[in-house]
Coordinates of C-alpha atoms in Angstrom, one line a residue:
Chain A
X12 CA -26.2 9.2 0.4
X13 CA -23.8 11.7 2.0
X14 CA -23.7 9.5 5.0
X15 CA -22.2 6.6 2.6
X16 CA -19.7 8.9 2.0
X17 CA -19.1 9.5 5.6
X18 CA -19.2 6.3 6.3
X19 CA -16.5 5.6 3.6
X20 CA -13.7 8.2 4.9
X21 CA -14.3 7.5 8.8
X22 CA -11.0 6.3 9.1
X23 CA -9.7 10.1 7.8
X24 CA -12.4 12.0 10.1
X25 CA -12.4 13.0 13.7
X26 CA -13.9 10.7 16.2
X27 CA -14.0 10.0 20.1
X28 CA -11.6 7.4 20.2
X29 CA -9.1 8.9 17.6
X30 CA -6.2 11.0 18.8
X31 CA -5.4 14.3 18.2
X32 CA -4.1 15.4 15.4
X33 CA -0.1 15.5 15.9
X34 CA 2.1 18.0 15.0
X35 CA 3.1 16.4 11.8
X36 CA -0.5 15.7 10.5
X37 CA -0.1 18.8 7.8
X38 CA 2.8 17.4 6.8
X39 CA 1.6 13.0 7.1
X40 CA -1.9 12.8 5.4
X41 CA -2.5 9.2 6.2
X42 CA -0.2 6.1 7.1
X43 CA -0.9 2.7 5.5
X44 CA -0.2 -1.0 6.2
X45 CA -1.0 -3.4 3.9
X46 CA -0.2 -7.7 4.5
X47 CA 0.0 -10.1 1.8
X48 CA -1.3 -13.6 2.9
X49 CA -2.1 -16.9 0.8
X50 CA -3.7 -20.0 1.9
X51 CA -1.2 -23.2 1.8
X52 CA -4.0 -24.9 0.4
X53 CA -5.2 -23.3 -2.6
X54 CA -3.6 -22.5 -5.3
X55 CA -2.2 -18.8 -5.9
X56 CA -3.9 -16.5 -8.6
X57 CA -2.2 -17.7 -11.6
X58 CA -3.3 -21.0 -11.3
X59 CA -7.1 -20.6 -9.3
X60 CA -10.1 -22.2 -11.2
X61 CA -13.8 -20.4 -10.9
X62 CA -13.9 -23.3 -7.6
X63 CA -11.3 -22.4 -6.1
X64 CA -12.2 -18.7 -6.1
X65 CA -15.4 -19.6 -4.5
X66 CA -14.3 -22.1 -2.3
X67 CA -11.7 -18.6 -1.1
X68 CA -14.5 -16.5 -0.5
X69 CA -16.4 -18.9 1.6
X70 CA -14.2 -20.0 3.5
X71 CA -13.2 -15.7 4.4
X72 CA -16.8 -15.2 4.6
X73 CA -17.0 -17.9 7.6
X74 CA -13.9 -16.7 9.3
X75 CA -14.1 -13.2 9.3
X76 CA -18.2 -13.0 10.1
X77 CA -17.7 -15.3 12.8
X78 CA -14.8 -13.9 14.4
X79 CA -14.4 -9.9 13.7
X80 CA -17.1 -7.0 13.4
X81 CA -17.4 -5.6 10.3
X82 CA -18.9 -6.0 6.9
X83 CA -18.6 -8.6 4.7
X84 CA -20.1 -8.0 0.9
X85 CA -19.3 -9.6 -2.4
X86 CA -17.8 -7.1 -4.9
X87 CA -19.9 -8.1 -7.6
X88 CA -22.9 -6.7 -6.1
X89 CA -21.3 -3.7 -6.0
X90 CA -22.2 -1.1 -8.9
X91 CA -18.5 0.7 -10.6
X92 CA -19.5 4.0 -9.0
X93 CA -19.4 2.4 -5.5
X94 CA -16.2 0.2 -6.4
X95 CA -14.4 3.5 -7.8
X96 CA -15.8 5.5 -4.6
X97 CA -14.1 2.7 -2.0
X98 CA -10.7 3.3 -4.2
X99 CA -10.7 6.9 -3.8
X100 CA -10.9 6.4 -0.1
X101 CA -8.0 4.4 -0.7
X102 CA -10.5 1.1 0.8
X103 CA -10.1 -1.2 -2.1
X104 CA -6.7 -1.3 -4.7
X105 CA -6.8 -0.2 -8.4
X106 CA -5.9 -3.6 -9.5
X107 CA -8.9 -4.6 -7.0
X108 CA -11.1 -2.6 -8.6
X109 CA -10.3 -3.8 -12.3
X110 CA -10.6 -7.6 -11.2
X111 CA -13.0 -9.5 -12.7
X112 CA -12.6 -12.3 -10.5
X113 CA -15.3 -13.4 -7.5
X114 CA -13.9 -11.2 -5.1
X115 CA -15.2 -10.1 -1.8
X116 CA -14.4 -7.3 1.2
X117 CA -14.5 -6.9 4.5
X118 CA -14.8 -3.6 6.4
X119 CA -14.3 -3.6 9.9
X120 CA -16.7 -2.3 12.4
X121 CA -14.8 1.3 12.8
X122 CA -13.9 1.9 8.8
X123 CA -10.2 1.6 9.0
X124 CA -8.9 -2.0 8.2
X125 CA -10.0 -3.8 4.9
X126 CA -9.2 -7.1 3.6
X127 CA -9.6 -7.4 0.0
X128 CA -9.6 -11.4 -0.6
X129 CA -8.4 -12.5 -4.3
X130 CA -6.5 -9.8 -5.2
X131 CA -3.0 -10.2 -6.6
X132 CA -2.6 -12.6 -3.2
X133 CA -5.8 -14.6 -1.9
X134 CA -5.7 -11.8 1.4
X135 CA -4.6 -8.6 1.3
X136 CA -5.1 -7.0 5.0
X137 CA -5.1 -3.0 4.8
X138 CA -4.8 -0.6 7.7
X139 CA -5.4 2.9 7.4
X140 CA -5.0 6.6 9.9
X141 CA -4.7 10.1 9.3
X142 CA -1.5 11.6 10.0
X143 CA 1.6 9.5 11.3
X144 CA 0.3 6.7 13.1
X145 CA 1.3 3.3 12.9
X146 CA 1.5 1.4 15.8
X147 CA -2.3 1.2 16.0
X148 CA -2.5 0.5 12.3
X149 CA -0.1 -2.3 12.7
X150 CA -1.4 -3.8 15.6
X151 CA -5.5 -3.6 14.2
X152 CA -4.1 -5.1 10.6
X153 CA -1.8 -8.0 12.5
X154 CA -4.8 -8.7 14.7
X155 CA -7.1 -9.3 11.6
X156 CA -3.8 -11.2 10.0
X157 CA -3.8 -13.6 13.1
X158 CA -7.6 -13.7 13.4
X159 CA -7.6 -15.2 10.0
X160 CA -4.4 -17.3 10.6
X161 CA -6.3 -19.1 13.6
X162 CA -8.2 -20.8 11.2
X163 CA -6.8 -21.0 8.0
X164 CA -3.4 -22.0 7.5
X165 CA -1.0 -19.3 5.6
X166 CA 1.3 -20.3 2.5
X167 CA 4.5 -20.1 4.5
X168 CA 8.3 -21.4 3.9
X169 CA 10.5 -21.6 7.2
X170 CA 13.4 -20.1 5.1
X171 CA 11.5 -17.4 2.9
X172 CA 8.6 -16.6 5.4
X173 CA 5.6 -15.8 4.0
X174 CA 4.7 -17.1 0.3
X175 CA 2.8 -14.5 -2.2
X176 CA 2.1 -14.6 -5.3
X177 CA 5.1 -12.0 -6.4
X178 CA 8.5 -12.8 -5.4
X179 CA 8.6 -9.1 -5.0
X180 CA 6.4 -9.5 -1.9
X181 CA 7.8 -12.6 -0.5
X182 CA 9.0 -12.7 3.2
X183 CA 6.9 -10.3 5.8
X184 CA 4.1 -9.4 2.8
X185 CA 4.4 -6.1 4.4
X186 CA 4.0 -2.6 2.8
X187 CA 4.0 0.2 4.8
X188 CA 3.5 3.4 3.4
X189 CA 3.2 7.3 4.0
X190 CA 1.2 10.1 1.8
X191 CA 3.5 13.2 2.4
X192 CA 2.1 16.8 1.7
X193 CA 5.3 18.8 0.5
X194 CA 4.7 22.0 -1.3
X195 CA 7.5 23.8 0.1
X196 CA 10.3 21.5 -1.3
X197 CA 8.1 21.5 -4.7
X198 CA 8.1 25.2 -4.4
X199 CA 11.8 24.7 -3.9
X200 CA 12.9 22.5 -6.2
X201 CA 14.4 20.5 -4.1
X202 CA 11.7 17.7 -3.9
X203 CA 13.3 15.6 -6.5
X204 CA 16.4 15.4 -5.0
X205 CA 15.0 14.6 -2.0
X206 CA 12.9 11.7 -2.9
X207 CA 15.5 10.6 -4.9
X208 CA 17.5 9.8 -1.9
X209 CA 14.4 8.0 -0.6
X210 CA 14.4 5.9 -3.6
X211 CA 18.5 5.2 -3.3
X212 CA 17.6 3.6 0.5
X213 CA 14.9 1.3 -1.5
X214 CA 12.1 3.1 -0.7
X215 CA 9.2 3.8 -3.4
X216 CA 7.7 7.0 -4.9
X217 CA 4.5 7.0 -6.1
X218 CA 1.2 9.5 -6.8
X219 CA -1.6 10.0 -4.7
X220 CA -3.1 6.1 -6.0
X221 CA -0.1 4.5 -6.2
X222 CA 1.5 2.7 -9.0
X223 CA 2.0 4.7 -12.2
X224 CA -0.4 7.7 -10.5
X225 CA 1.2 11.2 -11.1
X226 CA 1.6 13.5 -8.5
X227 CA -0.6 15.8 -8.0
X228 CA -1.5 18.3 -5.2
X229 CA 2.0 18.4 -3.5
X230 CA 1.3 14.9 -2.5
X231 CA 3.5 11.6 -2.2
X232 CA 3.5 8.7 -1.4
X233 CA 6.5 6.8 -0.1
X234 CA 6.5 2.9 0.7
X235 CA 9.0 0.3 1.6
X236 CA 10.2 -2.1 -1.1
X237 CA 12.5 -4.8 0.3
X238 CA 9.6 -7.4 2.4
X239 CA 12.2 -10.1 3.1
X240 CA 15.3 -9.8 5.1
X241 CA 13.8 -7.3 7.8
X242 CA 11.5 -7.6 11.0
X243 CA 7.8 -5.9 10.4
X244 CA 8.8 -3.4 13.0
X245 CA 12.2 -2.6 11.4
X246 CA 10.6 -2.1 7.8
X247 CA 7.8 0.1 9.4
X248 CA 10.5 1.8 11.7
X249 CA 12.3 2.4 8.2
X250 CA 9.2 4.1 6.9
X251 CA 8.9 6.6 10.1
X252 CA 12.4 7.8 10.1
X253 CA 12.0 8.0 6.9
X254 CA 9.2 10.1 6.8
X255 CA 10.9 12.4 9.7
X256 CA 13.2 13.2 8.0
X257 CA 11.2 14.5 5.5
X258 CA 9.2 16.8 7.5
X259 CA 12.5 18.2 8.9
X260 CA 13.4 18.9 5.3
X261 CA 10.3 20.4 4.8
X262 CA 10.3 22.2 7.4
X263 CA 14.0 24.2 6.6
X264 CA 12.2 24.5 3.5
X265 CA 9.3 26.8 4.7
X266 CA 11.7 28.5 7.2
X267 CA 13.4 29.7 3.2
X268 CA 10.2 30.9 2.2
X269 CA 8.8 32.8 5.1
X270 CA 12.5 34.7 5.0
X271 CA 12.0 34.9 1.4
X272 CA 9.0 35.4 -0.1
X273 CA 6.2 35.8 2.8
X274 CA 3.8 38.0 1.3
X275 CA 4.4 35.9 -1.9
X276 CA 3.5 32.4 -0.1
X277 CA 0.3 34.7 2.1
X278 CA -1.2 36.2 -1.2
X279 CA -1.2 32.3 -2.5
X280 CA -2.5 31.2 0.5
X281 CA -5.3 33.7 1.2
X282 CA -6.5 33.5 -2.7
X283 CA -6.3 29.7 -2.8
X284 CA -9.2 30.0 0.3
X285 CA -10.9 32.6 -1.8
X286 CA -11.1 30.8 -4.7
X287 CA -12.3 27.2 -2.5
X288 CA -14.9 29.8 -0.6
X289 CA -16.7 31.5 -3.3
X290 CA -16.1 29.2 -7.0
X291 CA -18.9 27.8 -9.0
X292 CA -17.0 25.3 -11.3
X293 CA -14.3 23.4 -9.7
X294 CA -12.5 20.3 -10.6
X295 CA -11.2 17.8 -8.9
X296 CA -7.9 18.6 -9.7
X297 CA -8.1 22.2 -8.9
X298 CA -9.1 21.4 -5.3
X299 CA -6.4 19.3 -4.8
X300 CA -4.1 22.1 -5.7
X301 CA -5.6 24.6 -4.0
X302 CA -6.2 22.6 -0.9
X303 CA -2.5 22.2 -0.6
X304 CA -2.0 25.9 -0.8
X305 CA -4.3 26.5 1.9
X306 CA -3.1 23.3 4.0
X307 CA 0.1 24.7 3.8
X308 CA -1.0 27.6 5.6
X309 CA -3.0 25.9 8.3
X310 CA 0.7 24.5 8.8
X311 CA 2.3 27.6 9.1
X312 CA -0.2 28.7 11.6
X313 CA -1.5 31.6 8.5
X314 CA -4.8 30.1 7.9
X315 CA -6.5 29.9 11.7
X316 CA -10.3 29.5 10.7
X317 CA -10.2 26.4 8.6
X318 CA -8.9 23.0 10.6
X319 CA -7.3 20.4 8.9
X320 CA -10.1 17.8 9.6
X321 CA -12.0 19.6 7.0
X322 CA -9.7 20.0 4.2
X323 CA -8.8 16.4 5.2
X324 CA -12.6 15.6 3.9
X325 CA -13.1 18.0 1.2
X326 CA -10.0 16.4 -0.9
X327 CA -11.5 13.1 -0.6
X328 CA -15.4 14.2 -0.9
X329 CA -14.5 16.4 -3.7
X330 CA -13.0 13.2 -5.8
X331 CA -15.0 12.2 -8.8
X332 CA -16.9 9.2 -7.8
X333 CA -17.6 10.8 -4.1
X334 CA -19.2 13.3 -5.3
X335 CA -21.6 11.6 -7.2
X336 CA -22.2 9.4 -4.3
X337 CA -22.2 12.3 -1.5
X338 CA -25.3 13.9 -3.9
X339 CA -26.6 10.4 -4.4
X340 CA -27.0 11.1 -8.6
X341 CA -25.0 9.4 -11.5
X342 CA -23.2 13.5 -12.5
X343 CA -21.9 14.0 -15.9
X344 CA -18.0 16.0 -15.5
X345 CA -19.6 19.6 -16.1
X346 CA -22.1 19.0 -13.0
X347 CA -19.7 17.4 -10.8
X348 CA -17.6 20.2 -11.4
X349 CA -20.5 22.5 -10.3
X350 CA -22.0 19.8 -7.4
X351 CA -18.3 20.1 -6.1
X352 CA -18.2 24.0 -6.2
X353 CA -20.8 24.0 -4.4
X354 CA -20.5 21.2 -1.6
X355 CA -16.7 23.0 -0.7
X356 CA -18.5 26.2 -0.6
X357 CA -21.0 25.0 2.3
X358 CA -18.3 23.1 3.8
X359 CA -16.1 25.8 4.5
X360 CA -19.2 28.2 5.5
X361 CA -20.0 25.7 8.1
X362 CA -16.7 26.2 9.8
X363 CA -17.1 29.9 10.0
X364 CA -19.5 29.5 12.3
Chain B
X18 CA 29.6 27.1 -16.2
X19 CA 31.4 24.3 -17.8
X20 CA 32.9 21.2 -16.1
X21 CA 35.9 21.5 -14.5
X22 CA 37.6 17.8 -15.6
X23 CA 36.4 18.0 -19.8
X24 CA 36.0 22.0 -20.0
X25 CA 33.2 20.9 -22.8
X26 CA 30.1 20.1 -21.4
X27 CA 28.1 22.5 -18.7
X28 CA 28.4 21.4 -15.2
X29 CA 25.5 20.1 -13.6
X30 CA 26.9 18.7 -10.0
X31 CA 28.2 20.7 -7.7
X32 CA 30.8 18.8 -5.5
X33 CA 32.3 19.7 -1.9
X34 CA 34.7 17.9 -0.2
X35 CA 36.1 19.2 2.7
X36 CA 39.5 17.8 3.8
X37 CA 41.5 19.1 6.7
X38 CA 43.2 22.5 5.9
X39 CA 41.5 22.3 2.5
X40 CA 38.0 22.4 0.7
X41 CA 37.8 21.6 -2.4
X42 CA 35.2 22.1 -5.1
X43 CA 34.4 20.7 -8.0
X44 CA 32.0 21.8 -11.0
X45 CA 31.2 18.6 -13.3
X46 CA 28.9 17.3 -16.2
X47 CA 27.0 14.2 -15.2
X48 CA 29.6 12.1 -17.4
X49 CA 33.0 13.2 -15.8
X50 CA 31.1 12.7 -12.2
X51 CA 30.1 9.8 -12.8
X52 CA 33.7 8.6 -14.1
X53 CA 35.4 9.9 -10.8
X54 CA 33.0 7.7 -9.0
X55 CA 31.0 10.3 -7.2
X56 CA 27.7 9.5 -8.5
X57 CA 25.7 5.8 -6.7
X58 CA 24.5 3.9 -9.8
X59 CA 21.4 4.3 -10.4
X60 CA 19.2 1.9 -8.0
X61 CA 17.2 -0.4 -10.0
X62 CA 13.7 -1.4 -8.2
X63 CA 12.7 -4.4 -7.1
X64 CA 10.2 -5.2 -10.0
X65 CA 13.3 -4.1 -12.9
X66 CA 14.9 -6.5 -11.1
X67 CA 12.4 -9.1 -11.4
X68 CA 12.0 -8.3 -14.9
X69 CA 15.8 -8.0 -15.9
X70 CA 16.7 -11.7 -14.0
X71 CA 13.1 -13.3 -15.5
X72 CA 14.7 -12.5 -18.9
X73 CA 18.0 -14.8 -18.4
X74 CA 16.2 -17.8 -20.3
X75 CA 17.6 -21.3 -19.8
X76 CA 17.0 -24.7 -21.6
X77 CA 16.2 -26.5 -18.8
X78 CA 13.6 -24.1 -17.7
X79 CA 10.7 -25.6 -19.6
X80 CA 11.8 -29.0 -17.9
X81 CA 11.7 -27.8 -14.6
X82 CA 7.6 -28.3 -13.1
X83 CA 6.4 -27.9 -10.1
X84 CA 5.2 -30.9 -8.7
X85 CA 2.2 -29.5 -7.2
X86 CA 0.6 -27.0 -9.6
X87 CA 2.7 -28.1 -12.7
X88 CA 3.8 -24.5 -13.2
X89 CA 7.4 -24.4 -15.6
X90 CA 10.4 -22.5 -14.3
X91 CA 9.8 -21.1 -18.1
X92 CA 6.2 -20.0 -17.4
X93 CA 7.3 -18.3 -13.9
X94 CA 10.0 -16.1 -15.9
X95 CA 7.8 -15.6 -18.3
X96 CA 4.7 -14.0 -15.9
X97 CA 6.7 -13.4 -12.5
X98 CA 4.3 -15.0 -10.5
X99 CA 4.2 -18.6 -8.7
X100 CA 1.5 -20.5 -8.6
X101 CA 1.1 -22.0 -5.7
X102 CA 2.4 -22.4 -1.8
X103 CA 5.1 -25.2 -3.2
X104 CA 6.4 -23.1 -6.5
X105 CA 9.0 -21.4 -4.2
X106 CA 11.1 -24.2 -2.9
X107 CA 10.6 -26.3 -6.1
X108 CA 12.5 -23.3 -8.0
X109 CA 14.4 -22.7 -5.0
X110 CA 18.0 -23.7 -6.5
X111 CA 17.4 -21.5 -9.7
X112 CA 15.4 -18.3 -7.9
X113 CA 17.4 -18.1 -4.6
X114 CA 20.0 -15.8 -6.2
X115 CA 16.5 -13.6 -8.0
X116 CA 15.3 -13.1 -4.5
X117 CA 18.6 -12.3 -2.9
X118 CA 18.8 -9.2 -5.5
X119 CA 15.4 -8.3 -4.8
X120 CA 15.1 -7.9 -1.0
X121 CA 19.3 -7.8 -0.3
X122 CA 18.2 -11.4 1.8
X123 CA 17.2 -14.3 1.1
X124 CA 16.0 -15.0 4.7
X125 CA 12.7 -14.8 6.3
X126 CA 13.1 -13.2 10.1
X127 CA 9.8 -11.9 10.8
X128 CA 6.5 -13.1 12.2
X129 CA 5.6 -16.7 12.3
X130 CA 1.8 -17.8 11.0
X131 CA 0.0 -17.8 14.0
X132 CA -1.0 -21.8 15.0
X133 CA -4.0 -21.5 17.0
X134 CA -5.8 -24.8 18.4
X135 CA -8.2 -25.0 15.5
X136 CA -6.3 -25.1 12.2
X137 CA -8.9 -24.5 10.2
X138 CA -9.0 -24.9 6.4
X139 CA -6.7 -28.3 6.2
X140 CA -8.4 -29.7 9.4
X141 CA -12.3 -28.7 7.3
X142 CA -11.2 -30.7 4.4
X143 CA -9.4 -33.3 6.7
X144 CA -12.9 -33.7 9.1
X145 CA -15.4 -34.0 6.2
X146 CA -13.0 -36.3 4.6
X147 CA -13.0 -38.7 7.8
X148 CA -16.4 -38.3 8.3
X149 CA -16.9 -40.2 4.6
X150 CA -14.6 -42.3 5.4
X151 CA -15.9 -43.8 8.5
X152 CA -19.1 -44.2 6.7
X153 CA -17.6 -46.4 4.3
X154 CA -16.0 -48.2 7.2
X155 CA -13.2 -47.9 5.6
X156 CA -11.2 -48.0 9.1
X157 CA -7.7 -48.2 7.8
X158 CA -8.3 -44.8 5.8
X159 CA -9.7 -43.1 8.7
X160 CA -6.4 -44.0 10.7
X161 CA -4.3 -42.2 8.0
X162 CA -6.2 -39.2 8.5
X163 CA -6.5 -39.3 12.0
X164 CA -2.9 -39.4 11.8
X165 CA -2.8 -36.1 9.6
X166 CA -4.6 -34.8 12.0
X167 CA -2.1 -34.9 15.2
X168 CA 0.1 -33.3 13.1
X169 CA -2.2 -30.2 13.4
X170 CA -2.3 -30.8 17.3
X171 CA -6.0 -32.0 16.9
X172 CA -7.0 -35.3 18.4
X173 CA -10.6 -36.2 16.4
X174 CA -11.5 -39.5 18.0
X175 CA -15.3 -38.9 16.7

């Protein structure tokens, strides 16, 4: 069952043909690209009949088994643990998961691009990577847009581009977005003001699962809201200025608290590891917050015997329904809490040696 | 510290402006900052937008249908969502401006659907349908969709 798991978060692991982890990877968790797509010929969620929902997945089912490598697998035969585990590896939506629709996914061969087909839109195309990364995650999700768009013809209006269900999305039916890892500016106070300024430039701010998710862990996510109007590229080139920014902000930020309060931020640091290395009841909330502390200090160069690909797999491992599936048993919230303990405690004893 | 401009309320903005030979700072309550002009209103996102212009109810609305799907200008304000690929243009003349407050545009300059040689979905539908057709011998049928068919780029003389 733990290599379900695996299998699940390869997009976030290492791997021969991934690159090494950048400079900003402390800082970027993961990039995402996601692409709205309807077909002309069917009609758009608010309207589809049982027949027309079938006729959608069919029609996907051909196209995407025929031309791409990957897995293809009706979301009813999937039981709610497995649907909540592919949302807390950020493979499937929340609204995706909720649907009670006939609704079907695709996984490509290496883990990283989705398409979730009759979502809010008939397609929704979803790229992901670790760190900053997104002219591979564009190209893989426009390759698996144009795949799809050889044979099936896409909703789309010569003046307002491409047609979704959501005049919110209308135009490019691009989203791109970031999951920043900010504990100095939180530590600062000065977080808010920052991503207020992101939200003045019409960018959104959202929790670790988007929409109406608090923020927990030091994390953010930040996404672009205008789709129409722009280029793809200048929307995602938005997005990674954006998000450089940001990491320079952080950055004066930790320069403040090294001057500051060193010994402060090292004692945090070091009993944050302590805590991860030796608990017995953890939650999943806990380890997000203590992962922070001690990501922090992998990115301040502190921490030197625990790599970021690690924590990287421990926040998502450790998240409810993962853990369940990583020990293959159905785990009350008292023994996940101690099945958790005790899968971080191995974890990080295996990178010791 | 209180505000400098109503000497009442405690100041919660700190303002710099720095002018040649001269810096001047200013110490104000949200209220008096936001009368001098120094604060950006606040930004409204894209789905209060939506929400806020759905709200602006007309007469006509419940008149106005979509030819295709038969979704009412009144039913899209009151859900926010279109029905189909044809709802857009239909409610072009009352939406345009909704979209332009949205996205700051109200024009499409990225990608282009890729048209491959095969066009699938239409030219399925359009094949089996020609395929009953011709075995009806209904001749003058199967011309019309052979005709539909060029369109696509696809010459089906079988």
């Amino acid at each position: 069952m733990a290599s379900k798991i695996i299998n699940n978060i390869r997009w976030f692991l290492p791997s021969q043909d991934r690159e090494k982890n950048s400079e900003y990877d402390e800082i970027v968790v993961s990039s995402r690209i996601r692409i709205a797509r309807n077909l002309a010929d069917l009609p758009f969620e608010l309207k589809m009949k049982h027949n027309h929902c079938e006729q959608l997945l069919e029609l996907l089912k051909n196209v995407l088994t025929g031309k791409l490598k990957g897995k293809f697998f009706g979301m009813e035969n999937l039981s709610m643990l497995d649907k909540e585990s592919l949302l807390e590896c950020y493979l499937i939506s929340p609204a995706f998961l909720k649907s009670e629709k006939p609704s079907a996914l695709f996984i490509t061969e290496r883990g990283n691009v989705t398409v979730m087909i009759n979502e809010e839109d008939h397609l929704r195309i979803q790229s992901l990577s670790h760190g900053l990364n997104f002219p591979e995650i564009a190209s893989e999700a426009f390759e698996v847009e144009t795949t799809i768009g050889e044979e099936l013809i896409y909703a789309f209006d010569k003046k307002y581009g491409f047609l979704t269900s959501c005049p919110t999305n209308i135009g490019t039916g691009l989203r791109a977005s970031v999951l920043l890892h900010l504990p100095a500016l939180v530590f600062t106070n000065e977080v808010e003001k920052v991503l207020k300024g992101a939200v003045q430039i019409g960018m959104a701010v959202r929790g670790l699962f988007g929409e109406g998710s608090d923020t927990k862990g030091n994390l953010f996510q930040i996404s672009n809201q205008q789709t129409l109007g722009m280029k793809e590229e200048e929307l995602i080139d938005t997005i990674v200025k954006l998000a450089h920014m940001i990491i320079d902000i952080e950055m004066k930020a930790r320069d403040v608290i090294m001057n500051k309060a060193r010994y402060e931020f090292e004692d945090k640091v070091a009993r944050s590891l302590a805590v991860l290395r030796s608990a017995r009841i953890i939650s999943s909330d806990e380890v997000l917050n203590l992962v922070s502390a001690v990501r922090f200090g992998v990115g301040t160069g502190f921490i030197k015997d625990v790599e970021l690909d690690t924590l990287n797999e421990i926040i998502l491992v450790s998240r409810p329904a993962n853990i369940q599936i990583y020990f293959g048993e159905v785990l009350e919230e008292y023994e996940r809490d101690v099945k958790r303990a005790e899968y971080i405690r191995k974890r990080l004893q295996a990178e010791k040696k | 510290m209180v505000c400098d401009d109503c000497k009442n309320k405690p100041a919660t903005i700190f303002f710099k402006e720095v002018n040649p030979g001269k810096i001047v700072e200013l110490h104000l309550c949200e209220q008096c900052a936001h009368k001098r002009g120094l604060l950006m209103a606040k930004k409204m996102s894209p789905v209060e937008i939506l929400q806020k212009m759905l709200k602006e109810k007309s007469a006509k609305d419940e008149k106005i249908i979509c030819t295709n799907c038969c979704l009412s200008l009144a039913e899209f304000k009151r859900i926010g969502r279109f029905g189909c690929s044809k709802c857009l243009s239909e409610f072009s003349p009352q939406i345009n401006n909704l979209l332009k407050q949205i996205h700051q545009s109200d024009r499409h300059v990225g990608r282009n659907p890729v048209r491959g040689e095969k066009n699938g979905f239409e030219i399925f539908k359009l094949r089996a349908k020609l395929k009953k057709v011709l075995e009806k011998e209904a001749y003058e049928e199967a011309a019309k969709i052979r005709d539909l068919l060029k369109k696509y780029g696809i010459e089906d003389n079988k």
